[in-house]
Amino acid sequence: VSQVANLTLVSSACDMVSTAYASTKESHPYIRSVCDAAEKGVRSVTEATASCVQPVLTTLEPHVAAASEYASKGLDKLGEKIPLLQKPVEQVISDTKELVSSRVADAKDAVSS
């Protein structure tokens, strides 16, 4: 999970969502109260679940470690094959706009000629 979170595309997307969430909460008092209640509920559920799940996780720790190592190797290969994952969201959007604009211009030129 931490390896996925550290991918540039994922971390920049999380930053964008976090900023939008904070801005929305700040701008709209009614949404803020709903979000605050939801956050409090999530914290309570997380705390209650953590104490119940911990014994199971301790038992499954060797299996989780093996799965984690396997997933890590898979993510490394994925990162090599998809360099887009190493770019921030803003750059991906910009590159996509440029590509679409270029293709539209090429199609327009082809139709004109």
PDB file of N, CA and C in Angstrom:
ATOM      1  N   VAL A   1       0.825  -1.183   0.000  1.00  0.00           N
ATOM      2  CA  VAL A   1       0.000   0.000   0.000  1.00  0.00           C
ATOM      3  C   VAL A   1       0.873   1.253   0.000  1.00  0.00           C
ATOM      4  N   SER A   2       1.926   1.249   0.809  1.00  0.00           N
ATOM      5  CA  SER A   2       2.790   2.436   0.855  1.00  0.00           C
ATOM      6  C   SER A   2       3.507   2.647  -0.473  1.00  0.00           C
ATOM      7  N   GLN A   3       3.851   1.560  -1.156  1.00  0.00           N
ATOM      8  CA  GLN A   3       4.525   1.690  -2.451  1.00  0.00           C
ATOM      9  C   GLN A   3       3.578   2.312  -3.477  1.00  0.00           C
ATOM     10  N   VAL A   4       2.314   1.916  -3.464  1.00  0.00           N
ATOM     11  CA  VAL A   4       1.329   2.507  -4.370  1.00  0.00           C
ATOM     12  C   VAL A   4       1.137   3.981  -4.020  1.00  0.00           C
ATOM     13  N   ALA A   5       1.045   4.283  -2.739  1.00  0.00           N
ATOM     14  CA  ALA A   5       0.848   5.667  -2.307  1.00  0.00           C
ATOM     15  C   ALA A   5       2.032   6.551  -2.693  1.00  0.00           C
ATOM     16  N   ASN A   6       3.214   5.973  -2.831  1.00  0.00           N
ATOM     17  CA  ASN A   6       4.401   6.751  -3.188  1.00  0.00           C
ATOM     18  C   ASN A   6       4.567   6.965  -4.686  1.00  0.00           C
ATOM     19  N   LEU A   7       3.737   6.308  -5.504  1.00  0.00           N
ATOM     20  CA  LEU A   7       3.800   6.573  -6.935  1.00  0.00           C
ATOM     21  C   LEU A   7       3.427   8.033  -7.163  1.00  0.00           C
ATOM     22  N   THR A   8       4.164   8.715  -8.006  1.00  0.00           N
ATOM     23  CA  THR A   8       3.943  10.145  -8.229  1.00  0.00           C
ATOM     24  C   THR A   8       2.516  10.441  -8.648  1.00  0.00           C
ATOM     25  N   LEU A   9       1.978   9.651  -9.572  1.00  0.00           N
ATOM     26  CA  LEU A   9       0.614   9.880 -10.044  1.00  0.00           C
ATOM     27  C   LEU A   9      -0.389   9.742  -8.904  1.00  0.00           C
ATOM     28  N   VAL A  10      -0.232   8.719  -8.094  1.00  0.00           N
ATOM     29  CA  VAL A  10      -1.157   8.468  -6.989  1.00  0.00           C
ATOM     30  C   VAL A  10      -1.024   9.545  -5.913  1.00  0.00           C
ATOM     31  N   SER A  11       0.201   9.861  -5.523  1.00  0.00           N
ATOM     32  CA  SER A  11       0.382  10.854  -4.459  1.00  0.00           C
ATOM     33  C   SER A  11      -0.098  12.233  -4.894  1.00  0.00           C
ATOM     34  N   SER A  12       0.144  12.606  -6.152  1.00  0.00           N
ATOM     35  CA  SER A  12      -0.324  13.917  -6.602  1.00  0.00           C
ATOM     36  C   SER A  12      -1.848  13.938  -6.710  1.00  0.00           C
ATOM     37  N   ALA A  13      -2.457  12.812  -7.101  1.00  0.00           N
ATOM     38  CA  ALA A  13      -3.923  12.742  -7.143  1.00  0.00           C
ATOM     39  C   ALA A  13      -4.496  12.845  -5.731  1.00  0.00           C
ATOM     40  N   CYS A  14      -3.880  12.177  -4.782  1.00  0.00           N
ATOM     41  CA  CYS A  14      -4.336  12.263  -3.381  1.00  0.00           C
ATOM     42  C   CYS A  14      -4.215  13.682  -2.856  1.00  0.00           C
ATOM     43  N   ASP A  15      -3.126  14.360  -3.210  1.00  0.00           N
ATOM     44  CA  ASP A  15      -2.945  15.754  -2.790  1.00  0.00           C
ATOM     45  C   ASP A  15      -4.046  16.641  -3.368  1.00  0.00           C
ATOM     46  N   MET A  16      -4.375  16.424  -4.637  1.00  0.00           N
ATOM     47  CA  MET A  16      -5.428  17.219  -5.277  1.00  0.00           C
ATOM     48  C   MET A  16      -6.776  16.986  -4.601  1.00  0.00           C
ATOM     49  N   VAL A  17      -7.097  15.730  -4.328  1.00  0.00           N
ATOM     50  CA  VAL A  17      -8.369  15.402  -3.682  1.00  0.00           C
ATOM     51  C   VAL A  17      -8.414  15.987  -2.275  1.00  0.00           C
ATOM     52  N   SER A  18      -7.316  15.874  -1.553  1.00  0.00           N
ATOM     53  CA  SER A  18      -7.249  16.407  -0.200  1.00  0.00           C
ATOM     54  C   SER A  18      -7.449  17.921  -0.192  1.00  0.00           C
ATOM     55  N   THR A  19      -6.806  18.601  -1.117  1.00  0.00           N
ATOM     56  CA  THR A  19      -6.945  20.056  -1.220  1.00  0.00           C
ATOM     57  C   THR A  19      -8.381  20.438  -1.554  1.00  0.00           C
ATOM     58  N   ALA A  20      -8.988  19.723  -2.505  1.00  0.00           N
ATOM     59  CA  ALA A  20     -10.382  20.011  -2.885  1.00  0.00           C
ATOM     60  C   ALA A  20     -11.318  19.746  -1.707  1.00  0.00           C
ATOM     61  N   TYR A  21     -11.077  18.665  -0.973  1.00  0.00           N
ATOM     62  CA  TYR A  21     -11.907  18.318   0.188  1.00  0.00           C
ATOM     63  C   TYR A  21     -11.812  19.410   1.253  1.00  0.00           C
ATOM     64  N   ALA A  22     -10.592  19.825   1.574  1.00  0.00           N
ATOM     65  CA  ALA A  22     -10.390  20.862   2.592  1.00  0.00           C
ATOM     66  C   ALA A  22     -11.018  22.180   2.159  1.00  0.00           C
ATOM     67  N   SER A  23     -10.863  22.517   0.898  1.00  0.00           N
ATOM     68  CA  SER A  23     -11.435  23.754   0.380  1.00  0.00           C
ATOM     69  C   SER A  23     -12.960  23.729   0.428  1.00  0.00           C
ATOM     70  N   THR A  24     -13.542  22.590   0.064  1.00  0.00           N
ATOM     71  CA  THR A  24     -14.998  22.445   0.092  1.00  0.00           C
ATOM     72  C   THR A  24     -15.509  22.547   1.525  1.00  0.00           C
ATOM     73  N   LYS A  25     -14.837  21.874   2.448  1.00  0.00           N
ATOM     74  CA  LYS A  25     -15.235  21.956   3.857  1.00  0.00           C
ATOM     75  C   LYS A  25     -15.166  23.388   4.364  1.00  0.00           C
ATOM     76  N   GLU A  26     -14.132  24.098   3.961  1.00  0.00           N
ATOM     77  CA  GLU A  26     -13.943  25.472   4.424  1.00  0.00           C
ATOM     78  C   GLU A  26     -15.005  26.414   3.841  1.00  0.00           C
ATOM     79  N   SER A  27     -15.392  26.163   2.610  1.00  0.00           N
ATOM     80  CA  SER A  27     -16.309  27.067   1.913  1.00  0.00           C
ATOM     81  C   SER A  27     -17.784  26.834   2.229  1.00  0.00           C
ATOM     82  N   HIS A  28     -18.140  25.631   2.639  1.00  0.00           N
ATOM     83  CA  HIS A  28     -19.551  25.285   2.812  1.00  0.00           C
ATOM     84  C   HIS A  28     -19.787  24.729   4.220  1.00  0.00           C
ATOM     85  N   PRO A  29     -20.382  25.522   5.106  1.00  0.00           N
ATOM     86  CA  PRO A  29     -20.568  25.097   6.498  1.00  0.00           C
ATOM     87  C   PRO A  29     -21.434  23.842   6.655  1.00  0.00           C
ATOM     88  N   TYR A  30     -22.442  23.675   5.812  1.00  0.00           N
ATOM     89  CA  TYR A  30     -23.303  22.493   5.931  1.00  0.00           C
ATOM     90  C   TYR A  30     -22.537  21.226   5.550  1.00  0.00           C
ATOM     91  N   ILE A  31     -21.755  21.336   4.506  1.00  0.00           N
ATOM     92  CA  ILE A  31     -20.936  20.186   4.092  1.00  0.00           C
ATOM     93  C   ILE A  31     -19.891  19.899   5.166  1.00  0.00           C
ATOM     94  N   ARG A  32     -19.339  20.957   5.775  1.00  0.00           N
ATOM     95  CA  ARG A  32     -18.338  20.776   6.822  1.00  0.00           C
ATOM     96  C   ARG A  32     -18.903  19.940   7.973  1.00  0.00           C
ATOM     97  N   SER A  33     -20.130  20.246   8.393  1.00  0.00           N
ATOM     98  CA  SER A  33     -20.699  19.499   9.529  1.00  0.00           C
ATOM     99  C   SER A  33     -20.924  18.033   9.164  1.00  0.00           C
ATOM    100  N   VAL A  34     -21.350  17.767   7.930  1.00  0.00           N
ATOM    101  CA  VAL A  34     -21.535  16.376   7.484  1.00  0.00           C
ATOM    102  C   VAL A  34     -20.182  15.661   7.420  1.00  0.00           C
ATOM    103  N   CYS A  35     -19.185  16.339   6.868  1.00  0.00           N
ATOM    104  CA  CYS A  35     -17.846  15.742   6.758  1.00  0.00           C
ATOM    105  C   CYS A  35     -17.239  15.481   8.136  1.00  0.00           C
ATOM    106  N   ASP A  36     -17.415  16.432   9.051  1.00  0.00           N
ATOM    107  CA  ASP A  36     -16.882  16.241  10.399  1.00  0.00           C
ATOM    108  C   ASP A  36     -17.515  15.029  11.074  1.00  0.00           C
ATOM    109  N   ALA A  37     -18.826  14.870  10.905  1.00  0.00           N
ATOM    110  CA  ALA A  37     -19.514  13.711  11.485  1.00  0.00           C
ATOM    111  C   ALA A  37     -19.021  12.417  10.839  1.00  0.00           C
ATOM    112  N   ALA A  38     -18.853  12.430   9.523  1.00  0.00           N
ATOM    113  CA  ALA A  38     -18.363  11.238   8.821  1.00  0.00           C
ATOM    114  C   ALA A  38     -16.948  10.886   9.269  1.00  0.00           C
ATOM    115  N   GLU A  39     -16.096  11.899   9.408  1.00  0.00           N
ATOM    116  CA  GLU A  39     -14.722  11.658   9.854  1.00  0.00           C
ATOM    117  C   GLU A  39     -14.698  11.063  11.261  1.00  0.00           C
ATOM    118  N   LYS A  40     -15.545  11.575  12.129  1.00  0.00           N
ATOM    119  CA  LYS A  40     -15.607  11.051  13.499  1.00  0.00           C
ATOM    120  C   LYS A  40     -16.065   9.591  13.479  1.00  0.00           C
ATOM    121  N   GLY A  41     -17.049   9.279  12.646  1.00  0.00           N
ATOM    122  CA  GLY A  41     -17.519   7.893  12.523  1.00  0.00           C
ATOM    123  C   GLY A  41     -16.439   6.966  12.001  1.00  0.00           C
ATOM    124  N   VAL A  42     -15.716   7.417  11.004  1.00  0.00           N
ATOM    125  CA  VAL A  42     -14.639   6.600  10.434  1.00  0.00           C
ATOM    126  C   VAL A  42     -13.551   6.352  11.473  1.00  0.00           C
ATOM    127  N   ARG A  43     -13.197   7.387  12.250  1.00  0.00           N
ATOM    128  CA  ARG A  43     -12.191   7.207  13.308  1.00  0.00           C
ATOM    129  C   ARG A  43     -12.654   6.174  14.331  1.00  0.00           C
ATOM    130  N   SER A  44     -13.921   6.248  14.726  1.00  0.00           N
ATOM    131  CA  SER A  44     -14.446   5.298  15.721  1.00  0.00           C
ATOM    132  C   SER A  44     -14.421   3.873  15.196  1.00  0.00           C
ATOM    133  N   VAL A  45     -14.868   3.699  13.951  1.00  0.00           N
ATOM    134  CA  VAL A  45     -14.876   2.358  13.348  1.00  0.00           C
ATOM    135  C   VAL A  45     -13.455   1.838  13.198  1.00  0.00           C
ATOM    136  N   THR A  46     -12.542   2.703  12.789  1.00  0.00           N
ATOM    137  CA  THR A  46     -11.141   2.297  12.616  1.00  0.00           C
ATOM    138  C   THR A  46     -10.532   1.839  13.935  1.00  0.00           C
ATOM    139  N   GLU A  47     -10.771   2.599  14.989  1.00  0.00           N
ATOM    140  CA  GLU A  47     -10.230   2.233  16.297  1.00  0.00           C
ATOM    141  C   GLU A  47     -10.814   0.908  16.792  1.00  0.00           C
ATOM    142  N   ALA A  48     -12.119   0.725  16.621  1.00  0.00           N
ATOM    143  CA  ALA A  48     -12.760  -0.511  17.067  1.00  0.00           C
ATOM    144  C   ALA A  48     -12.273  -1.702  16.252  1.00  0.00           C
ATOM    145  N   THR A  49     -12.133  -1.508  14.966  1.00  0.00           N
ATOM    146  CA  THR A  49     -11.702  -2.590  14.081  1.00  0.00           C
ATOM    147  C   THR A  49     -10.251  -2.968  14.340  1.00  0.00           C
ATOM    148  N   ALA A  50      -9.413  -1.985  14.588  1.00  0.00           N
ATOM    149  CA  ALA A  50      -7.981  -2.250  14.795  1.00  0.00           C
ATOM    150  C   ALA A  50      -7.752  -3.221  15.946  1.00  0.00           C
ATOM    151  N   SER A  51      -8.471  -3.044  17.040  1.00  0.00           N
ATOM    152  CA  SER A  51      -8.264  -3.931  18.182  1.00  0.00           C
ATOM    153  C   SER A  51      -8.749  -5.353  17.899  1.00  0.00           C
ATOM    154  N   CYS A  52      -9.802  -5.477  17.099  1.00  0.00           N
ATOM    155  CA  CYS A  52     -10.330  -6.811  16.762  1.00  0.00           C
ATOM    156  C   CYS A  52      -9.468  -7.527  15.723  1.00  0.00           C
ATOM    157  N   VAL A  53      -8.927  -6.766  14.797  1.00  0.00           N
ATOM    158  CA  VAL A  53      -8.192  -7.351  13.674  1.00  0.00           C
ATOM    159  C   VAL A  53      -6.749  -7.691  14.046  1.00  0.00           C
ATOM    160  N   GLN A  54      -6.191  -7.017  15.011  1.00  0.00           N
ATOM    161  CA  GLN A  54      -4.780  -7.203  15.355  1.00  0.00           C
ATOM    162  C   GLN A  54      -4.392  -8.662  15.616  1.00  0.00           C
ATOM    163  N   PRO A  55      -5.163  -9.439  16.387  1.00  0.00           N
ATOM    164  CA  PRO A  55      -4.781 -10.847  16.580  1.00  0.00           C
ATOM    165  C   PRO A  55      -4.770 -11.653  15.275  1.00  0.00           C
ATOM    166  N   VAL A  56      -5.698 -11.350  14.392  1.00  0.00           N
ATOM    167  CA  VAL A  56      -5.742 -12.048  13.093  1.00  0.00           C
ATOM    168  C   VAL A  56      -4.526 -11.668  12.266  1.00  0.00           C
ATOM    169  N   LEU A  57      -4.185 -10.386  12.256  1.00  0.00           N
ATOM    170  CA  LEU A  57      -3.019  -9.941  11.495  1.00  0.00           C
ATOM    171  C   LEU A  57      -1.732 -10.566  12.013  1.00  0.00           C
ATOM    172  N   THR A  58      -1.624 -10.713  13.312  1.00  0.00           N
ATOM    173  CA  THR A  58      -0.436 -11.339  13.899  1.00  0.00           C
ATOM    174  C   THR A  58      -0.303 -12.780  13.414  1.00  0.00           C
ATOM    175  N   THR A  59      -1.421 -13.482  13.360  1.00  0.00           N
ATOM    176  CA  THR A  59      -1.413 -14.864  12.887  1.00  0.00           C
ATOM    177  C   THR A  59      -1.060 -14.950  11.405  1.00  0.00           C
ATOM    178  N   LEU A  60      -1.570 -14.006  10.628  1.00  0.00           N
ATOM    179  CA  LEU A  60      -1.370 -14.033   9.176  1.00  0.00           C
ATOM    180  C   LEU A  60      -0.114 -13.296   8.709  1.00  0.00           C
ATOM    181  N   GLU A  61       0.660 -12.777   9.645  1.00  0.00           N
ATOM    182  CA  GLU A  61       1.804 -11.932   9.298  1.00  0.00           C
ATOM    183  C   GLU A  61       2.752 -12.547   8.264  1.00  0.00           C
ATOM    184  N   PRO A  62       3.146 -13.820   8.380  1.00  0.00           N
ATOM    185  CA  PRO A  62       4.049 -14.387   7.356  1.00  0.00           C
ATOM    186  C   PRO A  62       3.417 -14.401   5.962  1.00  0.00           C
ATOM    187  N   HIS A  63       2.114 -14.682   5.901  1.00  0.00           N
ATOM    188  CA  HIS A  63       1.429 -14.715   4.615  1.00  0.00           C
ATOM    189  C   HIS A  63       1.288 -13.305   4.035  1.00  0.00           C
ATOM    190  N   VAL A  64       1.005 -12.349   4.900  1.00  0.00           N
ATOM    191  CA  VAL A  64       0.891 -10.957   4.459  1.00  0.00           C
ATOM    192  C   VAL A  64       2.239 -10.465   3.948  1.00  0.00           C
ATOM    193  N   ALA A  65       3.318 -10.831   4.613  1.00  0.00           N
ATOM    194  CA  ALA A  65       4.661 -10.421   4.183  1.00  0.00           C
ATOM    195  C   ALA A  65       4.988 -10.997   2.808  1.00  0.00           C
ATOM    196  N   ALA A  66       4.643 -12.253   2.580  1.00  0.00           N
ATOM    197  CA  ALA A  66       4.900 -12.876   1.276  1.00  0.00           C
ATOM    198  C   ALA A  66       4.070 -12.204   0.187  1.00  0.00           C
ATOM    199  N   ALA A  67       2.800 -11.936   0.465  1.00  0.00           N
ATOM    200  CA  ALA A  67       1.933 -11.267  -0.504  1.00  0.00           C
ATOM    201  C   ALA A  67       2.437  -9.855  -0.780  1.00  0.00           C
ATOM    202  N   SER A  68       2.906  -9.187   0.250  1.00  0.00           N
ATOM    203  CA  SER A  68       3.425  -7.835   0.094  1.00  0.00           C
ATOM    204  C   SER A  68       4.661  -7.817  -0.804  1.00  0.00           C
ATOM    205  N   GLU A  69       5.556  -8.780  -0.592  1.00  0.00           N
ATOM    206  CA  GLU A  69       6.760  -8.859  -1.413  1.00  0.00           C
ATOM    207  C   GLU A  69       6.403  -9.134  -2.873  1.00  0.00           C
ATOM    208  N   TYR A  70       5.459 -10.046  -3.088  1.00  0.00           N
ATOM    209  CA  TYR A  70       5.015 -10.370  -4.445  1.00  0.00           C
ATOM    210  C   TYR A  70       4.385  -9.135  -5.105  1.00  0.00           C
ATOM    211  N   ALA A  71       3.530  -8.430  -4.365  1.00  0.00           N
ATOM    212  CA  ALA A  71       2.876  -7.236  -4.893  1.00  0.00           C
ATOM    213  C   ALA A  71       3.905  -6.149  -5.198  1.00  0.00           C
ATOM    214  N   SER A  72       4.918  -6.027  -4.362  1.00  0.00           N
ATOM    215  CA  SER A  72       5.964  -5.021  -4.561  1.00  0.00           C
ATOM    216  C   SER A  72       6.713  -5.264  -5.866  1.00  0.00           C
ATOM    217  N   LYS A  73       7.044  -6.520  -6.133  1.00  0.00           N
ATOM    218  CA  LYS A  73       7.731  -6.858  -7.384  1.00  0.00           C
ATOM    219  C   LYS A  73       6.832  -6.549  -8.581  1.00  0.00           C
ATOM    220  N   GLY A  74       5.550  -6.862  -8.445  1.00  0.00           N
ATOM    221  CA  GLY A  74       4.594  -6.570  -9.519  1.00  0.00           C
ATOM    222  C   GLY A  74       4.479  -5.075  -9.777  1.00  0.00           C
ATOM    223  N   LEU A  75       4.457  -4.291  -8.715  1.00  0.00           N
ATOM    224  CA  LEU A  75       4.384  -2.833  -8.871  1.00  0.00           C
ATOM    225  C   LEU A  75       5.645  -2.277  -9.517  1.00  0.00           C
ATOM    226  N   ASP A  76       6.795  -2.852  -9.186  1.00  0.00           N
ATOM    227  CA  ASP A  76       8.038  -2.415  -9.817  1.00  0.00           C
ATOM    228  C   ASP A  76       7.979  -2.649 -11.325  1.00  0.00           C
ATOM    229  N   LYS A  77       7.510  -3.813 -11.735  1.00  0.00           N
ATOM    230  CA  LYS A  77       7.378  -4.123 -13.163  1.00  0.00           C
ATOM    231  C   LYS A  77       6.355  -3.206 -13.825  1.00  0.00           C
ATOM    232  N   LEU A  78       5.257  -2.953 -13.137  1.00  0.00           N
ATOM    233  CA  LEU A  78       4.227  -2.071 -13.666  1.00  0.00           C
ATOM    234  C   LEU A  78       4.782  -0.665 -13.865  1.00  0.00           C
ATOM    235  N   GLY A  79       5.559  -0.195 -12.909  1.00  0.00           N
ATOM    236  CA  GLY A  79       6.175   1.126 -13.019  1.00  0.00           C
ATOM    237  C   GLY A  79       7.127   1.234 -14.201  1.00  0.00           C
ATOM    238  N   GLU A  80       7.814   0.142 -14.508  1.00  0.00           N
ATOM    239  CA  GLU A  80       8.715   0.124 -15.667  1.00  0.00           C
ATOM    240  C   GLU A  80       7.929   0.164 -16.968  1.00  0.00           C
ATOM    241  N   LYS A  81       6.823  -0.551 -17.015  1.00  0.00           N
ATOM    242  CA  LYS A  81       6.042  -0.660 -18.250  1.00  0.00           C
ATOM    243  C   LYS A  81       5.120   0.538 -18.472  1.00  0.00           C
ATOM    244  N   ILE A  82       4.751   1.223 -17.399  1.00  0.00           N
ATOM    245  CA  ILE A  82       3.840   2.363 -17.517  1.00  0.00           C
ATOM    246  C   ILE A  82       4.497   3.579 -16.860  1.00  0.00           C
ATOM    247  N   PRO A  83       5.344   4.286 -17.604  1.00  0.00           N
ATOM    248  CA  PRO A  83       6.047   5.434 -17.034  1.00  0.00           C
ATOM    249  C   PRO A  83       5.098   6.558 -16.597  1.00  0.00           C
ATOM    250  N   LEU A  84       3.876   6.522 -17.078  1.00  0.00           N
ATOM    251  CA  LEU A  84       2.867   7.503 -16.696  1.00  0.00           C
ATOM    252  C   LEU A  84       2.680   7.553 -15.179  1.00  0.00           C
ATOM    253  N   LEU A  85       2.891   6.420 -14.498  1.00  0.00           N
ATOM    254  CA  LEU A  85       2.727   6.355 -13.048  1.00  0.00           C
ATOM    255  C   LEU A  85       3.744   7.210 -12.299  1.00  0.00           C
ATOM    256  N   GLN A  86       4.815   7.596 -12.978  1.00  0.00           N
ATOM    257  CA  GLN A  86       5.853   8.397 -12.336  1.00  0.00           C
ATOM    258  C   GLN A  86       5.671   9.891 -12.598  1.00  0.00           C
ATOM    259  N   LYS A  87       4.535  10.255 -13.220  1.00  0.00           N
ATOM    260  CA  LYS A  87       4.267  11.666 -13.518  1.00  0.00           C
ATOM    261  C   LYS A  87       3.148  12.183 -12.630  1.00  0.00           C
ATOM    262  N   PRO A  88       3.203  13.476 -12.271  1.00  0.00           N
ATOM    263  CA  PRO A  88       2.098  14.046 -11.489  1.00  0.00           C
ATOM    264  C   PRO A  88       0.847  14.221 -12.352  1.00  0.00           C
ATOM    265  N   VAL A  89      -0.305  14.274 -11.707  1.00  0.00           N
ATOM    266  CA  VAL A  89      -1.582  14.379 -12.414  1.00  0.00           C
ATOM    267  C   VAL A  89      -1.593  15.584 -13.358  1.00  0.00           C
ATOM    268  N   GLU A  90      -1.083  16.715 -12.897  1.00  0.00           N
ATOM    269  CA  GLU A  90      -1.090  17.921 -13.724  1.00  0.00           C
ATOM    270  C   GLU A  90      -0.368  17.700 -15.051  1.00  0.00           C
ATOM    271  N   GLN A  91       0.757  16.984 -15.006  1.00  0.00           N
ATOM    272  CA  GLN A  91       1.517  16.729 -16.224  1.00  0.00           C
ATOM    273  C   GLN A  91       0.774  15.748 -17.123  1.00  0.00           C
ATOM    274  N   VAL A  92       0.130  14.744 -16.545  1.00  0.00           N
ATOM    275  CA  VAL A  92      -0.644  13.781 -17.337  1.00  0.00           C
ATOM    276  C   VAL A  92      -1.777  14.505 -18.066  1.00  0.00           C
ATOM    277  N   ILE A  93      -2.468  15.394 -17.356  1.00  0.00           N
ATOM    278  CA  ILE A  93      -3.559  16.155 -17.975  1.00  0.00           C
ATOM    279  C   ILE A  93      -3.022  17.046 -19.087  1.00  0.00           C
ATOM    280  N   SER A  94      -1.932  17.733 -18.813  1.00  0.00           N
ATOM    281  CA  SER A  94      -1.329  18.617 -19.814  1.00  0.00           C
ATOM    282  C   SER A  94      -0.887  17.831 -21.047  1.00  0.00           C
ATOM    283  N   ASP A  95      -0.212  16.705 -20.839  1.00  0.00           N
ATOM    284  CA  ASP A  95       0.241  15.877 -21.956  1.00  0.00           C
ATOM    285  C   ASP A  95      -0.936  15.348 -22.767  1.00  0.00           C
ATOM    286  N   THR A  96      -2.008  14.975 -22.081  1.00  0.00           N
ATOM    287  CA  THR A  96      -3.201  14.463 -22.765  1.00  0.00           C
ATOM    288  C   THR A  96      -3.847  15.555 -23.604  1.00  0.00           C
ATOM    289  N   LYS A  97      -3.942  16.765 -23.049  1.00  0.00           N
ATOM    290  CA  LYS A  97      -4.510  17.885 -23.804  1.00  0.00           C
ATOM    291  C   LYS A  97      -3.688  18.159 -25.058  1.00  0.00           C
ATOM    292  N   GLU A  98      -2.360  18.153 -24.900  1.00  0.00           N
ATOM    293  CA  GLU A  98      -1.485  18.398 -26.047  1.00  0.00           C
ATOM    294  C   GLU A  98      -1.660  17.325 -27.117  1.00  0.00           C
ATOM    295  N   LEU A  99      -1.741  16.068 -26.699  1.00  0.00           N
ATOM    296  CA  LEU A  99      -1.898  14.966 -27.637  1.00  0.00           C
ATOM    297  C   LEU A  99      -3.224  15.081 -28.389  1.00  0.00           C
ATOM    298  N   VAL A 100      -4.306  15.335 -27.655  1.00  0.00           N
ATOM    299  CA  VAL A 100      -5.616  15.463 -28.299  1.00  0.00           C
ATOM    300  C   VAL A 100      -5.623  16.659 -29.247  1.00  0.00           C
ATOM    301  N   SER A 101      -5.074  17.773 -28.810  1.00  0.00           N
ATOM    302  CA  SER A 101      -5.017  18.966 -29.649  1.00  0.00           C
ATOM    303  C   SER A 101      -4.233  18.696 -30.930  1.00  0.00           C
ATOM    304  N   SER A 102      -3.127  17.990 -30.798  1.00  0.00           N
ATOM    305  CA  SER A 102      -2.303  17.652 -31.955  1.00  0.00           C
ATOM    306  C   SER A 102      -3.057  16.748 -32.930  1.00  0.00           C
ATOM    307  N   ARG A 103      -3.762  15.746 -32.381  1.00  0.00           N
ATOM    308  CA  ARG A 103      -4.511  14.818 -33.227  1.00  0.00           C
ATOM    309  C   ARG A 103      -5.658  15.537 -33.942  1.00  0.00           C
ATOM    310  N   VAL A 104      -6.327  16.440 -33.242  1.00  0.00           N
ATOM    311  CA  VAL A 104      -7.416  17.203 -33.855  1.00  0.00           C
ATOM    312  C   VAL A 104      -6.865  18.095 -34.965  1.00  0.00           C
ATOM    313  N   ALA A 105      -5.722  18.736 -34.714  1.00  0.00           N
ATOM    314  CA  ALA A 105      -5.104  19.579 -35.736  1.00  0.00           C
ATOM    315  C   ALA A 105      -4.699  18.750 -36.957  1.00  0.00           C
ATOM    316  N   ASP A 106      -4.142  17.561 -36.732  1.00  0.00           N
ATOM    317  CA  ASP A 106      -3.765  16.669 -37.843  1.00  0.00           C
ATOM    318  C   ASP A 106      -4.993  16.269 -38.640  1.00  0.00           C
ATOM    319  N   ALA A 107      -6.075  15.930 -37.955  1.00  0.00           N
ATOM    320  CA  ALA A 107      -7.317  15.536 -38.646  1.00  0.00           C
ATOM    321  C   ALA A 107      -7.872  16.713 -39.425  1.00  0.00           C
ATOM    322  N   LYS A 108      -7.812  17.893 -38.833  1.00  0.00           N
ATOM    323  CA  LYS A 108      -8.305  19.104 -39.498  1.00  0.00           C
ATOM    324  C   LYS A 108      -7.498  19.384 -40.771  1.00  0.00           C
ATOM    325  N   ASP A 109      -6.170  19.249 -40.684  1.00  0.00           N
ATOM    326  CA  ASP A 109      -5.312  19.440 -41.855  1.00  0.00           C
ATOM    327  C   ASP A 109      -5.608  18.412 -42.930  1.00  0.00           C
ATOM    328  N   ALA A 110      -5.829  17.167 -42.503  1.00  0.00           N
ATOM    329  CA  ALA A 110      -6.123  16.109 -43.474  1.00  0.00           C
ATOM    330  C   ALA A 110      -7.425  16.380 -44.199  1.00  0.00           C
ATOM    331  N   VAL A 111      -8.420  16.846 -43.488  1.00  0.00           N
ATOM    332  CA  VAL A 111      -9.718  17.143 -44.102  1.00  0.00           C
ATOM    333  C   VAL A 111      -9.609  18.350 -45.039  1.00  0.00           C
ATOM    334  N   SER A 112      -8.823  19.343 -44.626  1.00  0.00           N
ATOM    335  CA  SER A 112      -8.659  20.562 -45.434  1.00  0.00           C
ATOM    336  C   SER A 112      -7.968  20.262 -46.742  1.00  0.00           C
ATOM    337  N   SER A 113      -6.995  19.354 -46.707  1.00  0.00           N
ATOM    338  CA  SER A 113      -6.257  19.057 -47.937  1.00  0.00           C
ATOM    339  C   SER A 113      -6.995  18.039 -48.765  1.00  0.00           C
TER     340      SER A 113
END
